[in-house]
mmCIF file of C-alpha atoms and ligand atoms in Angstrom:
data_model
loop_
_atom_site.group_PDB
_atom_site.id
_atom_site.type_symbol
_atom_site.label_atom_id
_atom_site.label_comp_id
_atom_site.label_asym_id
_atom_site.label_seq_id
_atom_site.Cartn_x
_atom_site.Cartn_y
_atom_site.Cartn_z
ATOM 1 C CA UNK A 22 29.736 -33.172 37.663
ATOM 2 C CA UNK A 23 33.285 -31.744 38.917
ATOM 3 C CA UNK A 24 35.232 -30.783 35.726
ATOM 4 C CA UNK A 25 37.434 -32.604 34.275
ATOM 5 C CA UNK A 26 40.940 -31.870 34.594
ATOM 6 C CA UNK A 27 42.667 -31.478 30.917
ATOM 7 C CA UNK A 28 44.203 -28.489 29.346
ATOM 8 C CA UNK A 29 42.121 -25.981 27.929
ATOM 9 C CA UNK A 30 39.897 -26.060 24.883
ATOM 10 C CA UNK A 31 41.316 -24.613 21.533
ATOM 11 C CA UNK A 32 39.489 -24.716 18.068
ATOM 12 C CA UNK A 33 40.868 -27.634 16.041
ATOM 13 C CA UNK A 34 41.893 -27.187 12.333
ATOM 14 C CA UNK A 35 39.278 -30.307 10.888
ATOM 15 C CA UNK A 36 41.778 -32.010 8.717
ATOM 16 C CA UNK A 37 38.194 -34.097 6.604
ATOM 17 C CA UNK A 38 34.482 -32.666 6.133
ATOM 18 C CA UNK A 39 33.170 -35.676 6.460
ATOM 19 C CA UNK A 40 29.917 -35.996 8.516
ATOM 20 C CA UNK A 41 31.383 -38.227 10.903
ATOM 21 C CA UNK A 42 34.250 -35.494 11.487
ATOM 22 C CA UNK A 43 31.585 -32.855 11.989
ATOM 23 C CA UNK A 44 30.000 -34.017 14.334
ATOM 24 C CA UNK A 45 33.285 -35.215 16.820
ATOM 25 C CA UNK A 46 34.640 -31.533 16.278
ATOM 26 C CA UNK A 47 31.013 -30.758 17.840
ATOM 27 C CA UNK A 48 30.511 -32.858 20.327
ATOM 28 C CA UNK A 49 34.862 -32.137 21.576
ATOM 29 C CA UNK A 50 32.807 -28.770 21.559
ATOM 30 C CA UNK A 51 29.969 -28.818 22.718
ATOM 31 C CA UNK A 52 31.902 -30.881 25.769
ATOM 32 C CA UNK A 53 34.061 -28.028 26.727
ATOM 33 C CA UNK A 54 31.057 -25.677 26.674
ATOM 34 C CA UNK A 55 29.679 -28.276 29.425
ATOM 35 C CA UNK A 56 32.937 -28.299 31.739
ATOM 36 C CA UNK A 57 33.906 -24.713 31.456
ATOM 37 C CA UNK A 58 30.190 -22.997 32.295
ATOM 38 C CA UNK A 59 30.484 -25.719 35.441
ATOM 39 C CA UNK A 60 33.987 -24.457 36.505
ATOM 40 C CA UNK A 61 32.157 -20.639 36.011
ATOM 41 C CA UNK A 62 29.498 -21.322 38.042
ATOM 42 C CA UNK A 63 32.462 -22.317 40.624
ATOM 43 C CA UNK A 64 34.059 -19.157 40.493
ATOM 44 C CA UNK A 65 31.163 -17.268 39.894
ATOM 45 C CA UNK A 66 33.327 -15.845 36.792
ATOM 46 C CA UNK A 67 30.292 -15.054 34.243
ATOM 47 C CA UNK A 68 32.089 -12.278 32.069
ATOM 48 C CA UNK A 69 34.755 -14.770 32.150
ATOM 49 C CA UNK A 70 33.342 -17.269 30.182
ATOM 50 C CA UNK A 71 31.252 -15.314 27.884
ATOM 51 C CA UNK A 72 34.187 -13.223 26.943
ATOM 52 C CA UNK A 73 36.314 -16.419 26.116
ATOM 53 C CA UNK A 74 33.194 -17.733 23.848
ATOM 54 C CA UNK A 75 31.512 -15.146 22.064
ATOM 55 C CA UNK A 76 33.812 -12.200 22.449
ATOM 56 C CA UNK A 77 33.824 -10.651 19.173
ATOM 57 C CA UNK A 78 37.574 -10.687 18.634
ATOM 58 C CA UNK A 79 39.560 -13.712 19.444
ATOM 59 C CA UNK A 80 36.195 -15.855 21.413
ATOM 60 C CA UNK A 81 35.954 -19.715 20.656
ATOM 61 C CA UNK A 82 31.932 -18.709 18.078
ATOM 62 C CA UNK A 83 34.173 -15.950 16.086
ATOM 63 C CA UNK A 84 37.031 -18.798 15.512
ATOM 64 C CA UNK A 85 34.681 -21.181 14.674
ATOM 65 C CA UNK A 86 33.525 -18.851 12.397
ATOM 66 C CA UNK A 87 37.040 -18.299 11.079
ATOM 67 C CA UNK A 88 38.607 -22.013 11.384
ATOM 68 C CA UNK A 89 35.901 -23.953 10.139
ATOM 69 C CA UNK A 90 33.789 -21.996 8.088
ATOM 70 C CA UNK A 91 35.670 -20.236 5.692
ATOM 71 C CA UNK A 92 38.499 -23.292 5.137
ATOM 72 C CA UNK A 93 35.156 -25.409 4.787
ATOM 73 C CA UNK A 94 35.545 -27.047 0.668
ATOM 74 C CA UNK A 95 32.480 -25.377 -1.345
ATOM 75 C CA UNK A 96 30.437 -28.999 -1.265
ATOM 76 C CA UNK A 97 30.573 -29.065 2.453
ATOM 77 C CA UNK A 98 30.065 -24.793 3.542
ATOM 78 C CA UNK A 99 26.290 -25.685 3.661
ATOM 79 C CA UNK A 100 26.914 -28.895 5.861
ATOM 80 C CA UNK A 101 29.477 -27.004 8.328
ATOM 81 C CA UNK A 102 27.022 -23.890 8.150
ATOM 82 C CA UNK A 103 24.060 -25.729 9.935
ATOM 83 C CA UNK A 104 26.650 -27.300 12.875
ATOM 84 C CA UNK A 105 28.077 -23.618 12.920
ATOM 85 C CA UNK A 106 24.521 -21.574 13.434
ATOM 86 C CA UNK A 107 23.511 -24.775 16.388
ATOM 87 C CA UNK A 108 27.186 -24.439 18.249
ATOM 88 C CA UNK A 109 26.335 -20.517 18.255
ATOM 89 C CA UNK A 110 22.817 -21.306 19.855
ATOM 90 C CA UNK A 111 24.515 -23.518 22.440
ATOM 91 C CA UNK A 112 27.020 -21.348 23.448
ATOM 92 C CA UNK A 113 24.982 -18.279 23.717
ATOM 93 C CA UNK A 114 22.391 -20.935 25.752
ATOM 94 C CA UNK A 115 25.041 -21.716 28.371
ATOM 95 C CA UNK A 116 26.127 -17.782 28.862
ATOM 96 C CA UNK A 117 22.678 -17.078 29.567
ATOM 97 C CA UNK A 118 22.649 -19.867 32.343
ATOM 98 C CA UNK A 119 25.756 -19.272 33.582
ATOM 99 C CA UNK A 120 24.806 -15.834 33.477
ATOM 100 C CA UNK A 121 21.883 -16.092 35.698
ATOM 101 C CA UNK A 122 23.034 -18.624 37.898
ATOM 102 C CA UNK A 123 25.901 -16.619 38.575
ATOM 103 C CA UNK A 124 23.699 -13.636 39.999
ATOM 104 C CA UNK A 125 21.174 -16.317 41.809
ATOM 105 C CA UNK A 126 24.388 -17.019 43.643
ATOM 106 C CA UNK A 127 25.783 -13.497 44.542
ATOM 107 C CA UNK A 128 21.769 -12.736 45.849
ATOM 108 C CA UNK A 129 22.142 -16.227 48.032
ATOM 109 C CA UNK A 130 26.072 -15.389 49.200
ATOM 110 C CA UNK A 131 24.014 -11.932 50.058
ATOM 111 C CA UNK A 132 21.165 -13.495 52.020
ATOM 112 C CA UNK A 133 23.591 -15.708 53.523
ATOM 113 C CA UNK A 134 26.405 -12.926 55.046
ATOM 114 C CA UNK A 135 23.469 -10.743 55.906
ATOM 115 C CA UNK A 136 21.177 -14.066 57.783
ATOM 116 C CA UNK A 137 24.393 -16.044 59.264
ATOM 117 C CA UNK A 138 22.020 -18.321 57.513
ATOM 118 C CA UNK A 139 23.620 -21.386 54.499
ATOM 119 C CA UNK A 140 27.621 -21.162 53.369
ATOM 120 C CA UNK A 141 28.240 -17.363 53.496
ATOM 121 C CA UNK A 142 28.441 -17.532 49.411
ATOM 122 C CA UNK A 143 32.014 -18.480 49.409
ATOM 123 C CA UNK A 144 31.998 -22.323 49.152
ATOM 124 C CA UNK A 145 29.496 -23.504 46.212
ATOM 125 C CA UNK A 146 29.463 -27.379 46.315
ATOM 126 C CA UNK A 147 27.736 -29.713 43.508
ATOM 127 C CA UNK A 148 24.265 -29.850 45.898
ATOM 128 C CA UNK A 149 23.720 -25.894 45.634
ATOM 129 C CA UNK A 150 24.523 -26.258 41.746
ATOM 130 C CA UNK A 151 21.988 -28.773 40.885
ATOM 131 C CA UNK A 152 19.723 -27.665 42.754
ATOM 132 C CA UNK A 153 20.311 -24.080 41.199
ATOM 133 C CA UNK A 154 20.158 -25.364 38.180
ATOM 134 C CA UNK A 155 16.937 -27.786 38.449
ATOM 135 C CA UNK A 156 14.744 -25.391 41.215
ATOM 136 C CA UNK A 157 14.822 -22.419 38.227
ATOM 137 C CA UNK A 158 11.368 -20.840 38.085
ATOM 138 C CA UNK A 159 10.317 -19.318 34.825
ATOM 139 C CA UNK A 160 7.624 -16.194 35.478
ATOM 140 C CA UNK A 161 6.581 -16.429 31.942
ATOM 141 C CA UNK A 162 4.789 -19.665 32.811
ATOM 142 C CA UNK A 163 0.783 -19.454 33.780
ATOM 143 C CA UNK A 164 0.306 -19.584 37.456
ATOM 144 C CA UNK A 165 -1.802 -22.470 38.712
ATOM 145 C CA UNK A 166 -5.668 -21.771 38.483
ATOM 146 C CA UNK A 167 -7.534 -21.929 41.094
ATOM 147 C CA UNK A 168 -11.119 -23.142 40.316
ATOM 148 C CA UNK A 169 -13.912 -20.721 41.685
ATOM 149 C CA UNK A 170 -16.709 -22.119 43.091
ATOM 150 C CA UNK A 171 -20.215 -20.977 42.048
ATOM 151 C CA UNK A 172 -23.474 -20.978 43.494
ATOM 152 C CA UNK A 173 -25.867 -23.779 43.389
ATOM 153 C CA UNK A 174 -28.774 -23.235 40.878
ATOM 154 C CA UNK A 175 -31.215 -23.749 44.191
ATOM 155 C CA UNK A 176 -29.236 -21.515 46.415
ATOM 156 C CA UNK A 177 -29.221 -19.264 43.326
ATOM 157 C CA UNK A 178 -33.142 -19.335 42.969
ATOM 158 C CA UNK A 179 -33.766 -19.304 46.778
ATOM 159 C CA UNK A 180 -31.121 -15.891 47.277
ATOM 160 C CA UNK A 181 -33.171 -14.206 44.132
ATOM 161 C CA UNK A 182 -36.559 -15.066 45.518
ATOM 162 C CA UNK A 183 -35.828 -13.974 49.148
ATOM 163 C CA UNK A 184 -34.126 -10.469 47.515
ATOM 164 C CA UNK A 185 -37.813 -10.082 45.987
ATOM 165 C CA UNK A 186 -39.421 -10.173 49.099
ATOM 166 C CA UNK A 187 -36.528 -8.331 50.781
ATOM 167 C CA UNK A 188 -37.120 -5.255 48.313
ATOM 168 C CA UNK A 189 -40.596 -5.584 49.802
ATOM 169 C CA UNK A 190 -39.630 -4.728 53.360
ATOM 170 C CA UNK A 191 -39.350 -8.515 54.688
ATOM 171 C CA UNK A 192 -36.850 -10.225 56.854
ATOM 172 C CA UNK A 193 -35.519 -13.427 56.941
ATOM 173 C CA UNK A 194 -36.647 -16.084 59.729
ATOM 174 C CA UNK A 195 -34.829 -19.300 59.835
ATOM 175 C CA UNK A 196 -36.356 -22.175 61.864
ATOM 176 C CA UNK A 197 -34.789 -26.290 62.800
ATOM 177 C CA UNK A 198 -34.927 -29.393 60.612
ATOM 178 C CA UNK A 199 -35.833 -31.338 62.993
ATOM 179 C CA UNK A 200 -39.343 -30.445 64.331
ATOM 180 C CA UNK A 201 -42.239 -31.006 66.960
ATOM 181 C CA UNK A 202 -45.176 -32.758 65.540
ATOM 182 C CA UNK A 203 -46.392 -29.359 67.453
ATOM 183 C CA UNK A 204 -45.075 -27.078 65.423
ATOM 184 C CA UNK A 205 -44.903 -28.578 61.801
ATOM 185 C CA UNK A 206 -48.531 -30.020 62.628
ATOM 186 C CA UNK A 207 -51.074 -28.957 65.691
ATOM 187 C CA UNK A 208 -49.927 -24.637 66.107
ATOM 188 C CA UNK A 209 -50.570 -24.829 61.944
ATOM 189 C CA UNK A 210 -54.327 -26.149 62.821
ATOM 190 C CA UNK A 211 -53.317 -29.890 61.803
ATOM 191 C CA UNK A 212 -55.367 -31.444 64.611
ATOM 192 C CA UNK A 213 -54.143 -35.376 65.447
ATOM 193 C CA UNK A 214 -55.419 -37.833 62.848
ATOM 194 C CA UNK A 215 -56.697 -34.923 60.701
ATOM 195 C CA UNK A 216 -56.696 -36.320 57.127
ATOM 196 C CA UNK A 217 -54.201 -33.036 55.423
ATOM 197 C CA UNK A 218 -51.515 -34.876 57.550
ATOM 198 C CA UNK A 219 -51.888 -37.702 55.051
ATOM 199 C CA UNK A 220 -51.138 -35.015 52.543
ATOM 200 C CA UNK A 221 -47.038 -34.658 53.826
ATOM 201 C CA UNK A 222 -45.572 -38.059 53.709
ATOM 202 C CA UNK A 223 -43.837 -37.730 57.088
ATOM 203 C CA UNK A 224 -39.488 -38.747 58.351
ATOM 204 C CA UNK A 225 -40.430 -39.209 62.079
ATOM 205 C CA UNK A 226 -37.884 -39.698 63.783
ATOM 206 C CA UNK A 227 -37.333 -43.494 65.636
ATOM 207 C CA UNK A 228 -38.856 -44.439 68.988
ATOM 208 C CA UNK A 229 -40.206 -42.387 70.907
ATOM 209 C CA UNK A 230 -43.861 -43.259 71.217
ATOM 210 C CA UNK A 231 -43.442 -43.068 74.746
ATOM 211 C CA UNK A 232 -43.978 -39.456 74.933
ATOM 212 C CA UNK A 233 -46.889 -37.063 74.153
ATOM 213 C CA UNK A 234 -47.559 -36.950 70.758
ATOM 214 C CA UNK A 235 -46.771 -33.011 69.991
ATOM 215 C CA UNK A 236 -43.513 -33.274 71.611
ATOM 216 C CA UNK A 237 -42.298 -36.040 68.950
ATOM 217 C CA UNK A 238 -39.844 -35.890 66.879
ATOM 218 C CA UNK A 239 -39.865 -35.230 62.816
ATOM 219 C CA UNK A 240 -38.061 -33.820 59.982
ATOM 220 C CA UNK A 241 -40.319 -30.780 58.965
ATOM 221 C CA UNK A 242 -42.331 -31.175 55.964
ATOM 222 C CA UNK A 243 -42.424 -27.660 55.367
ATOM 223 C CA UNK A 244 -41.070 -24.717 56.600
ATOM 224 C CA UNK A 245 -44.562 -23.347 58.295
ATOM 225 C CA UNK A 246 -43.502 -24.094 61.209
ATOM 226 C CA UNK A 247 -41.098 -20.978 61.346
ATOM 227 C CA UNK A 248 -44.190 -18.784 60.825
ATOM 228 C CA UNK A 249 -45.118 -20.311 63.991
ATOM 229 C CA UNK A 250 -41.582 -19.610 65.846
ATOM 230 C CA UNK A 251 -41.652 -16.564 64.088
ATOM 231 C CA UNK A 252 -45.420 -14.829 65.823
ATOM 232 C CA UNK A 253 -44.128 -16.819 69.596
ATOM 233 C CA UNK A 254 -41.533 -14.367 69.691
ATOM 234 C CA UNK A 255 -42.638 -11.213 67.383
ATOM 235 C CA UNK A 256 -45.315 -9.402 67.471
ATOM 236 C CA UNK A 257 -47.428 -8.005 64.766
ATOM 237 C CA UNK A 258 -46.878 -5.784 62.098
ATOM 238 C CA UNK A 259 -44.353 -8.233 60.667
ATOM 239 C CA UNK A 260 -43.368 -9.567 57.416
ATOM 240 C CA UNK A 261 -40.659 -12.436 57.406
ATOM 241 C CA UNK A 262 -39.508 -14.954 54.707
ATOM 242 C CA UNK A 263 -38.344 -18.380 55.422
ATOM 243 C CA UNK A 264 -36.155 -20.284 53.544
ATOM 244 C CA UNK A 265 -34.942 -23.591 54.123
ATOM 245 C CA UNK A 266 -34.779 -26.851 53.322
ATOM 246 C CA UNK A 267 -37.973 -29.551 53.880
ATOM 247 C CA UNK A 268 -38.223 -33.656 54.098
ATOM 248 C CA UNK A 269 -40.578 -35.959 53.139
ATOM 249 C CA UNK A 270 -41.065 -39.565 52.050
ATOM 250 C CA UNK A 271 -40.980 -39.356 48.788
ATOM 251 C CA UNK A 272 -39.710 -41.905 46.066
ATOM 252 C CA UNK A 273 -37.254 -39.786 44.043
ATOM 253 C CA UNK A 274 -38.196 -40.042 40.623
ATOM 254 C CA UNK A 275 -37.747 -36.632 37.694
ATOM 255 C CA UNK A 276 -40.351 -34.882 39.828
ATOM 256 C CA UNK A 277 -40.122 -35.851 43.712
ATOM 257 C CA UNK A 278 -37.134 -35.711 45.591
ATOM 258 C CA UNK A 279 -37.368 -36.391 49.774
ATOM 259 C CA UNK A 280 -35.495 -33.605 50.139
ATOM 260 C CA UNK A 281 -36.210 -30.263 48.197
ATOM 261 C CA UNK A 282 -36.613 -26.002 49.396
ATOM 262 C CA UNK A 283 -39.673 -24.150 50.240
ATOM 263 C CA UNK A 284 -39.796 -20.404 50.587
ATOM 264 C CA UNK A 285 -42.660 -19.626 52.800
ATOM 265 C CA UNK A 286 -43.787 -15.824 53.252
ATOM 266 C CA UNK A 287 -45.934 -14.624 56.470
ATOM 267 C CA UNK A 288 -47.381 -10.635 57.044
ATOM 268 C CA UNK A 289 -49.890 -9.591 60.074
ATOM 269 C CA UNK A 290 -50.866 -6.309 60.910
ATOM 270 C CA UNK A 291 -54.266 -4.682 62.049
ATOM 271 C CA UNK A 292 -55.994 -4.413 58.114
ATOM 272 C CA UNK A 293 -53.995 -6.902 55.579
ATOM 273 C CA UNK A 294 -56.893 -7.983 52.709
ATOM 274 C CA UNK A 295 -56.635 -10.457 50.229
ATOM 275 C CA UNK A 296 -55.562 -7.349 47.951
ATOM 276 C CA UNK A 297 -52.412 -6.970 49.470
ATOM 277 C CA UNK A 298 -52.103 -10.762 49.041
ATOM 278 C CA UNK A 299 -53.070 -10.645 45.583
ATOM 279 C CA UNK A 300 -51.111 -7.565 44.927
ATOM 280 C CA UNK A 301 -47.604 -8.584 46.459
ATOM 281 C CA UNK A 302 -47.731 -12.289 44.863
ATOM 282 C CA UNK A 303 -48.415 -10.570 41.033
ATOM 283 C CA UNK A 304 -45.457 -8.730 42.171
ATOM 284 C CA UNK A 305 -42.867 -11.221 43.104
ATOM 285 C CA UNK A 306 -43.787 -13.081 40.082
ATOM 286 C CA UNK A 307 -43.116 -10.298 37.847
ATOM 287 C CA UNK A 308 -39.681 -9.531 39.531
ATOM 288 C CA UNK A 309 -39.114 -13.161 39.157
ATOM 289 C CA UNK A 310 -40.167 -14.813 35.419
ATOM 290 C CA UNK A 311 -40.760 -10.812 33.785
ATOM 291 C CA UNK A 312 -42.871 -7.947 33.529
ATOM 292 C CA UNK A 313 -45.106 -9.750 30.945
ATOM 293 C CA UNK A 314 -46.198 -12.888 33.606
ATOM 294 C CA UNK A 315 -49.946 -12.804 34.696
ATOM 295 C CA UNK A 316 -51.400 -14.408 37.576
ATOM 296 C CA UNK A 317 -54.209 -16.211 38.695
ATOM 297 C CA UNK A 318 -55.504 -16.978 41.689
ATOM 298 C CA UNK A 319 -58.235 -20.269 42.167
ATOM 299 C CA UNK A 320 -59.919 -21.778 45.446
ATOM 300 C CA UNK A 321 -57.662 -24.205 47.696
ATOM 301 C CA UNK A 322 -57.104 -26.183 50.884
ATOM 302 C CA UNK A 323 -54.757 -25.859 53.682
ATOM 303 C CA UNK A 324 -55.051 -26.550 56.933
ATOM 304 C CA UNK A 325 -53.551 -22.704 58.144
ATOM 305 C CA UNK A 326 -55.397 -20.977 55.563
ATOM 306 C CA UNK A 327 -58.772 -19.540 55.053
ATOM 307 C CA UNK A 328 -59.487 -19.001 52.027
ATOM 308 C CA UNK A 329 -56.971 -20.741 50.553
ATOM 309 C CA UNK A 330 -55.531 -20.623 46.890
ATOM 310 C CA UNK A 331 -53.563 -21.621 44.487
ATOM 311 C CA UNK A 332 -51.458 -19.690 41.806
ATOM 312 C CA UNK A 333 -50.294 -19.844 38.611
ATOM 313 C CA UNK A 334 -48.617 -17.907 36.660
ATOM 314 C CA UNK A 335 -49.179 -17.433 32.509
ATOM 315 C CA UNK A 336 -46.470 -20.182 30.986
ATOM 316 C CA UNK A 337 -43.429 -18.747 30.577
ATOM 317 C CA UNK A 338 -42.446 -21.313 27.322
ATOM 318 C CA UNK A 339 -45.639 -20.385 24.722
ATOM 319 C CA UNK A 340 -46.516 -16.789 26.732
ATOM 320 C CA UNK A 341 -49.491 -17.859 27.905
ATOM 321 C CA UNK A 342 -51.206 -19.112 24.689
ATOM 322 C CA UNK A 343 -50.768 -22.814 25.152
ATOM 323 C CA UNK A 344 -49.308 -23.324 22.004
ATOM 324 C CA UNK A 345 -45.578 -22.953 20.248
ATOM 325 C CA UNK A 346 -44.011 -24.208 17.366
ATOM 326 C CA UNK A 347 -47.084 -25.563 15.568
ATOM 327 C CA UNK A 348 -47.902 -27.796 18.709
ATOM 328 C CA UNK A 349 -49.327 -28.090 22.078
ATOM 329 C CA UNK A 350 -46.892 -26.255 24.753
ATOM 330 C CA UNK A 351 -45.466 -29.219 26.705
ATOM 331 C CA UNK A 352 -44.713 -27.507 30.230
ATOM 332 C CA UNK A 353 -48.454 -25.986 30.765
ATOM 333 C CA UNK A 354 -50.606 -28.758 28.773
ATOM 334 C CA UNK A 355 -51.244 -26.459 26.142
ATOM 335 C CA UNK A 356 -53.390 -24.671 29.303
ATOM 336 C CA UNK A 357 -51.549 -21.468 29.215
ATOM 337 C CA UNK A 358 -51.038 -21.511 32.984
ATOM 338 C CA UNK A 359 -47.997 -23.047 35.096
ATOM 339 C CA UNK A 360 -49.002 -23.725 39.059
ATOM 340 C CA UNK A 361 -46.239 -22.294 41.400
ATOM 341 C CA UNK A 362 -47.414 -22.012 44.739
ATOM 342 C CA UNK A 363 -50.099 -22.010 47.233
ATOM 343 C CA UNK A 364 -51.382 -19.562 49.551
ATOM 344 C CA UNK A 365 -54.041 -17.520 52.368
ATOM 345 C CA UNK A 366 -55.366 -15.313 55.000
ATOM 346 C CA UNK A 367 -54.071 -16.819 58.186
ATOM 347 C CA UNK A 368 -56.823 -18.999 59.247
ATOM 348 C CA UNK A 369 -57.761 -17.419 62.936
ATOM 349 C CA UNK A 370 -57.495 -20.651 64.341
ATOM 350 C CA UNK A 371 -53.797 -20.309 63.823
ATOM 351 C CA UNK A 372 -53.504 -17.395 65.978
ATOM 352 C CA UNK A 373 -54.382 -19.085 68.883
ATOM 353 C CA UNK A 374 -51.118 -21.236 69.285
ATOM 354 C CA UNK A 375 -49.254 -18.103 68.972
ATOM 355 C CA UNK A 376 -51.152 -15.983 71.511
ATOM 356 C CA UNK A 377 -52.433 -12.699 68.627
ATOM 357 C CA UNK A 378 -55.850 -11.921 68.920
ATOM 358 C CA UNK A 379 -57.346 -12.592 66.107
ATOM 359 C CA UNK A 380 -60.187 -10.157 65.811
ATOM 360 C CA UNK A 381 -57.572 -7.226 65.882
ATOM 361 C CA UNK A 382 -55.275 -9.013 63.499
ATOM 362 C CA UNK A 383 -55.242 -10.012 59.776
ATOM 363 C CA UNK A 384 -52.761 -12.087 57.592
ATOM 364 C CA UNK A 385 -51.622 -13.421 54.322
ATOM 365 C CA UNK A 386 -49.224 -16.460 53.978
ATOM 366 C CA UNK A 387 -47.420 -17.996 51.126
ATOM 367 C CA UNK A 388 -45.304 -20.888 50.593
ATOM 368 C CA UNK A 389 -43.499 -22.023 46.943
ATOM 369 C CA UNK A 390 -40.951 -24.776 46.189
ATOM 370 C CA UNK A 391 -37.715 -23.741 45.207
ATOM 371 C CA UNK A 392 -36.541 -26.804 43.080
ATOM 372 C CA UNK A 393 -39.926 -26.102 40.988
ATOM 373 C CA UNK A 394 -38.951 -22.643 40.247
ATOM 374 C CA UNK A 395 -35.445 -22.911 39.189
ATOM 375 C CA UNK A 396 -36.770 -25.549 36.595
ATOM 376 C CA UNK A 397 -38.742 -23.504 35.315
ATOM 377 C CA UNK A 398 -36.117 -20.742 35.007
ATOM 378 C CA UNK A 399 -33.265 -22.740 34.061
ATOM 379 C CA UNK A 400 -35.628 -25.620 31.702
ATOM 380 C CA UNK A 401 -34.594 -28.426 34.146
ATOM 381 C CA UNK A 402 -36.046 -31.818 33.073
ATOM 382 C CA UNK A 403 -35.492 -33.829 36.182
ATOM 383 C CA UNK A 404 -35.156 -32.348 39.875
ATOM 384 C CA UNK A 405 -32.734 -35.137 40.930
ATOM 385 C CA UNK A 406 -29.994 -33.723 38.967
ATOM 386 C CA UNK A 407 -30.276 -31.164 41.496
ATOM 387 C CA UNK A 408 -28.985 -33.146 44.244
ATOM 388 C CA UNK A 409 -26.313 -35.660 42.515
ATOM 389 C CA UNK A 410 -24.215 -33.077 42.845
ATOM 390 C CA UNK A 411 -22.717 -33.945 39.157
ATOM 391 C CA UNK A 412 -20.175 -31.349 38.455
ATOM 392 C CA UNK A 413 -20.596 -30.926 34.849
ATOM 393 C CA UNK A 414 -24.478 -30.408 35.423
ATOM 394 C CA UNK A 415 -23.550 -28.118 37.924
ATOM 395 C CA UNK A 416 -20.595 -25.840 35.805
ATOM 396 C CA UNK A 417 -23.178 -24.701 33.114
ATOM 397 C CA UNK A 418 -24.770 -21.971 36.810
ATOM 398 C CA UNK A 419 -21.517 -21.101 37.156
HETATM 399 ZN ZN1 ZN B 521 -46.821 -22.747 27.377
#
């Protein structure tokens, strides 16, 4: 890369104006331009370089104009003009480059002088020049865009639901996903061998046959054990919601997943009635699905509540009419209602497990599947989509 030893470039008079002759003349000039640019960087003489090539008086560009363009025969003027323009662009580009490099070297020299690091700015080697040439930063280029993460639709739905109950004064409680049989079943009024246990296909931890049944570990099948844990550590009045992950031995399909999420709620105080339960859930459903949504309660069974009810909301797709777009509504099977959650008044037997006086306190509990609500809210037709981790699906919720 060192400059070639040869005499300083002068603009030659053109003897011929053929394409070959013009190309050769231009190449010689560009060669000289490159050599002198390099030399200018080494000597830190940007001004001298600019003057030599671009000064209005006697600059090489001016001479090219005078010597080549003005002497060209009419037939060659166009070709010569084109090349002169190319040369001008190249010269301007080189001059700018030399100016920037020399500026950078001046900064580098200052830095080296101040810090004692580097070569002090006086000795410029090819390596440094090459670095300056190739490592230039174009500040006009767009930056590296960092992709923003987004809440998973299930977590987003869960947070929205928690917010509704927080606004009603509920606090949030969480519990372990690996539970004992006692908390998951027995304390919730599921006695051993009770048929209600069969409705929740349970994943047990292996090799625990030697332990007594209440101590055996399992993956919790619902978030209800958190209610027991909370009642054991807090005295009434209490209002809590318990969001979390639960597991069941279900084969995955469009509507089943071995893992899903629930939110349970519990309110215990001295005079809580079924009216409070109805009012609370009606309000929560309206907050989540819009103020026009209606709720209805009809009898059901859960071991830990008495009486128990399933709650339906008026179909959010057909407005509760049961038909839409000229046909029966698919989402509510033309009934106008969608079943959403279970609830009831806490069974007095449960209070016995947590040392509450069943004669003095009363309360209600409710529980709902988060995926079920997310499916309704976002019109998702396969629960597996929530767990496949496909970014194309998840991006839609960002
Ligand atoms: Zn419907």
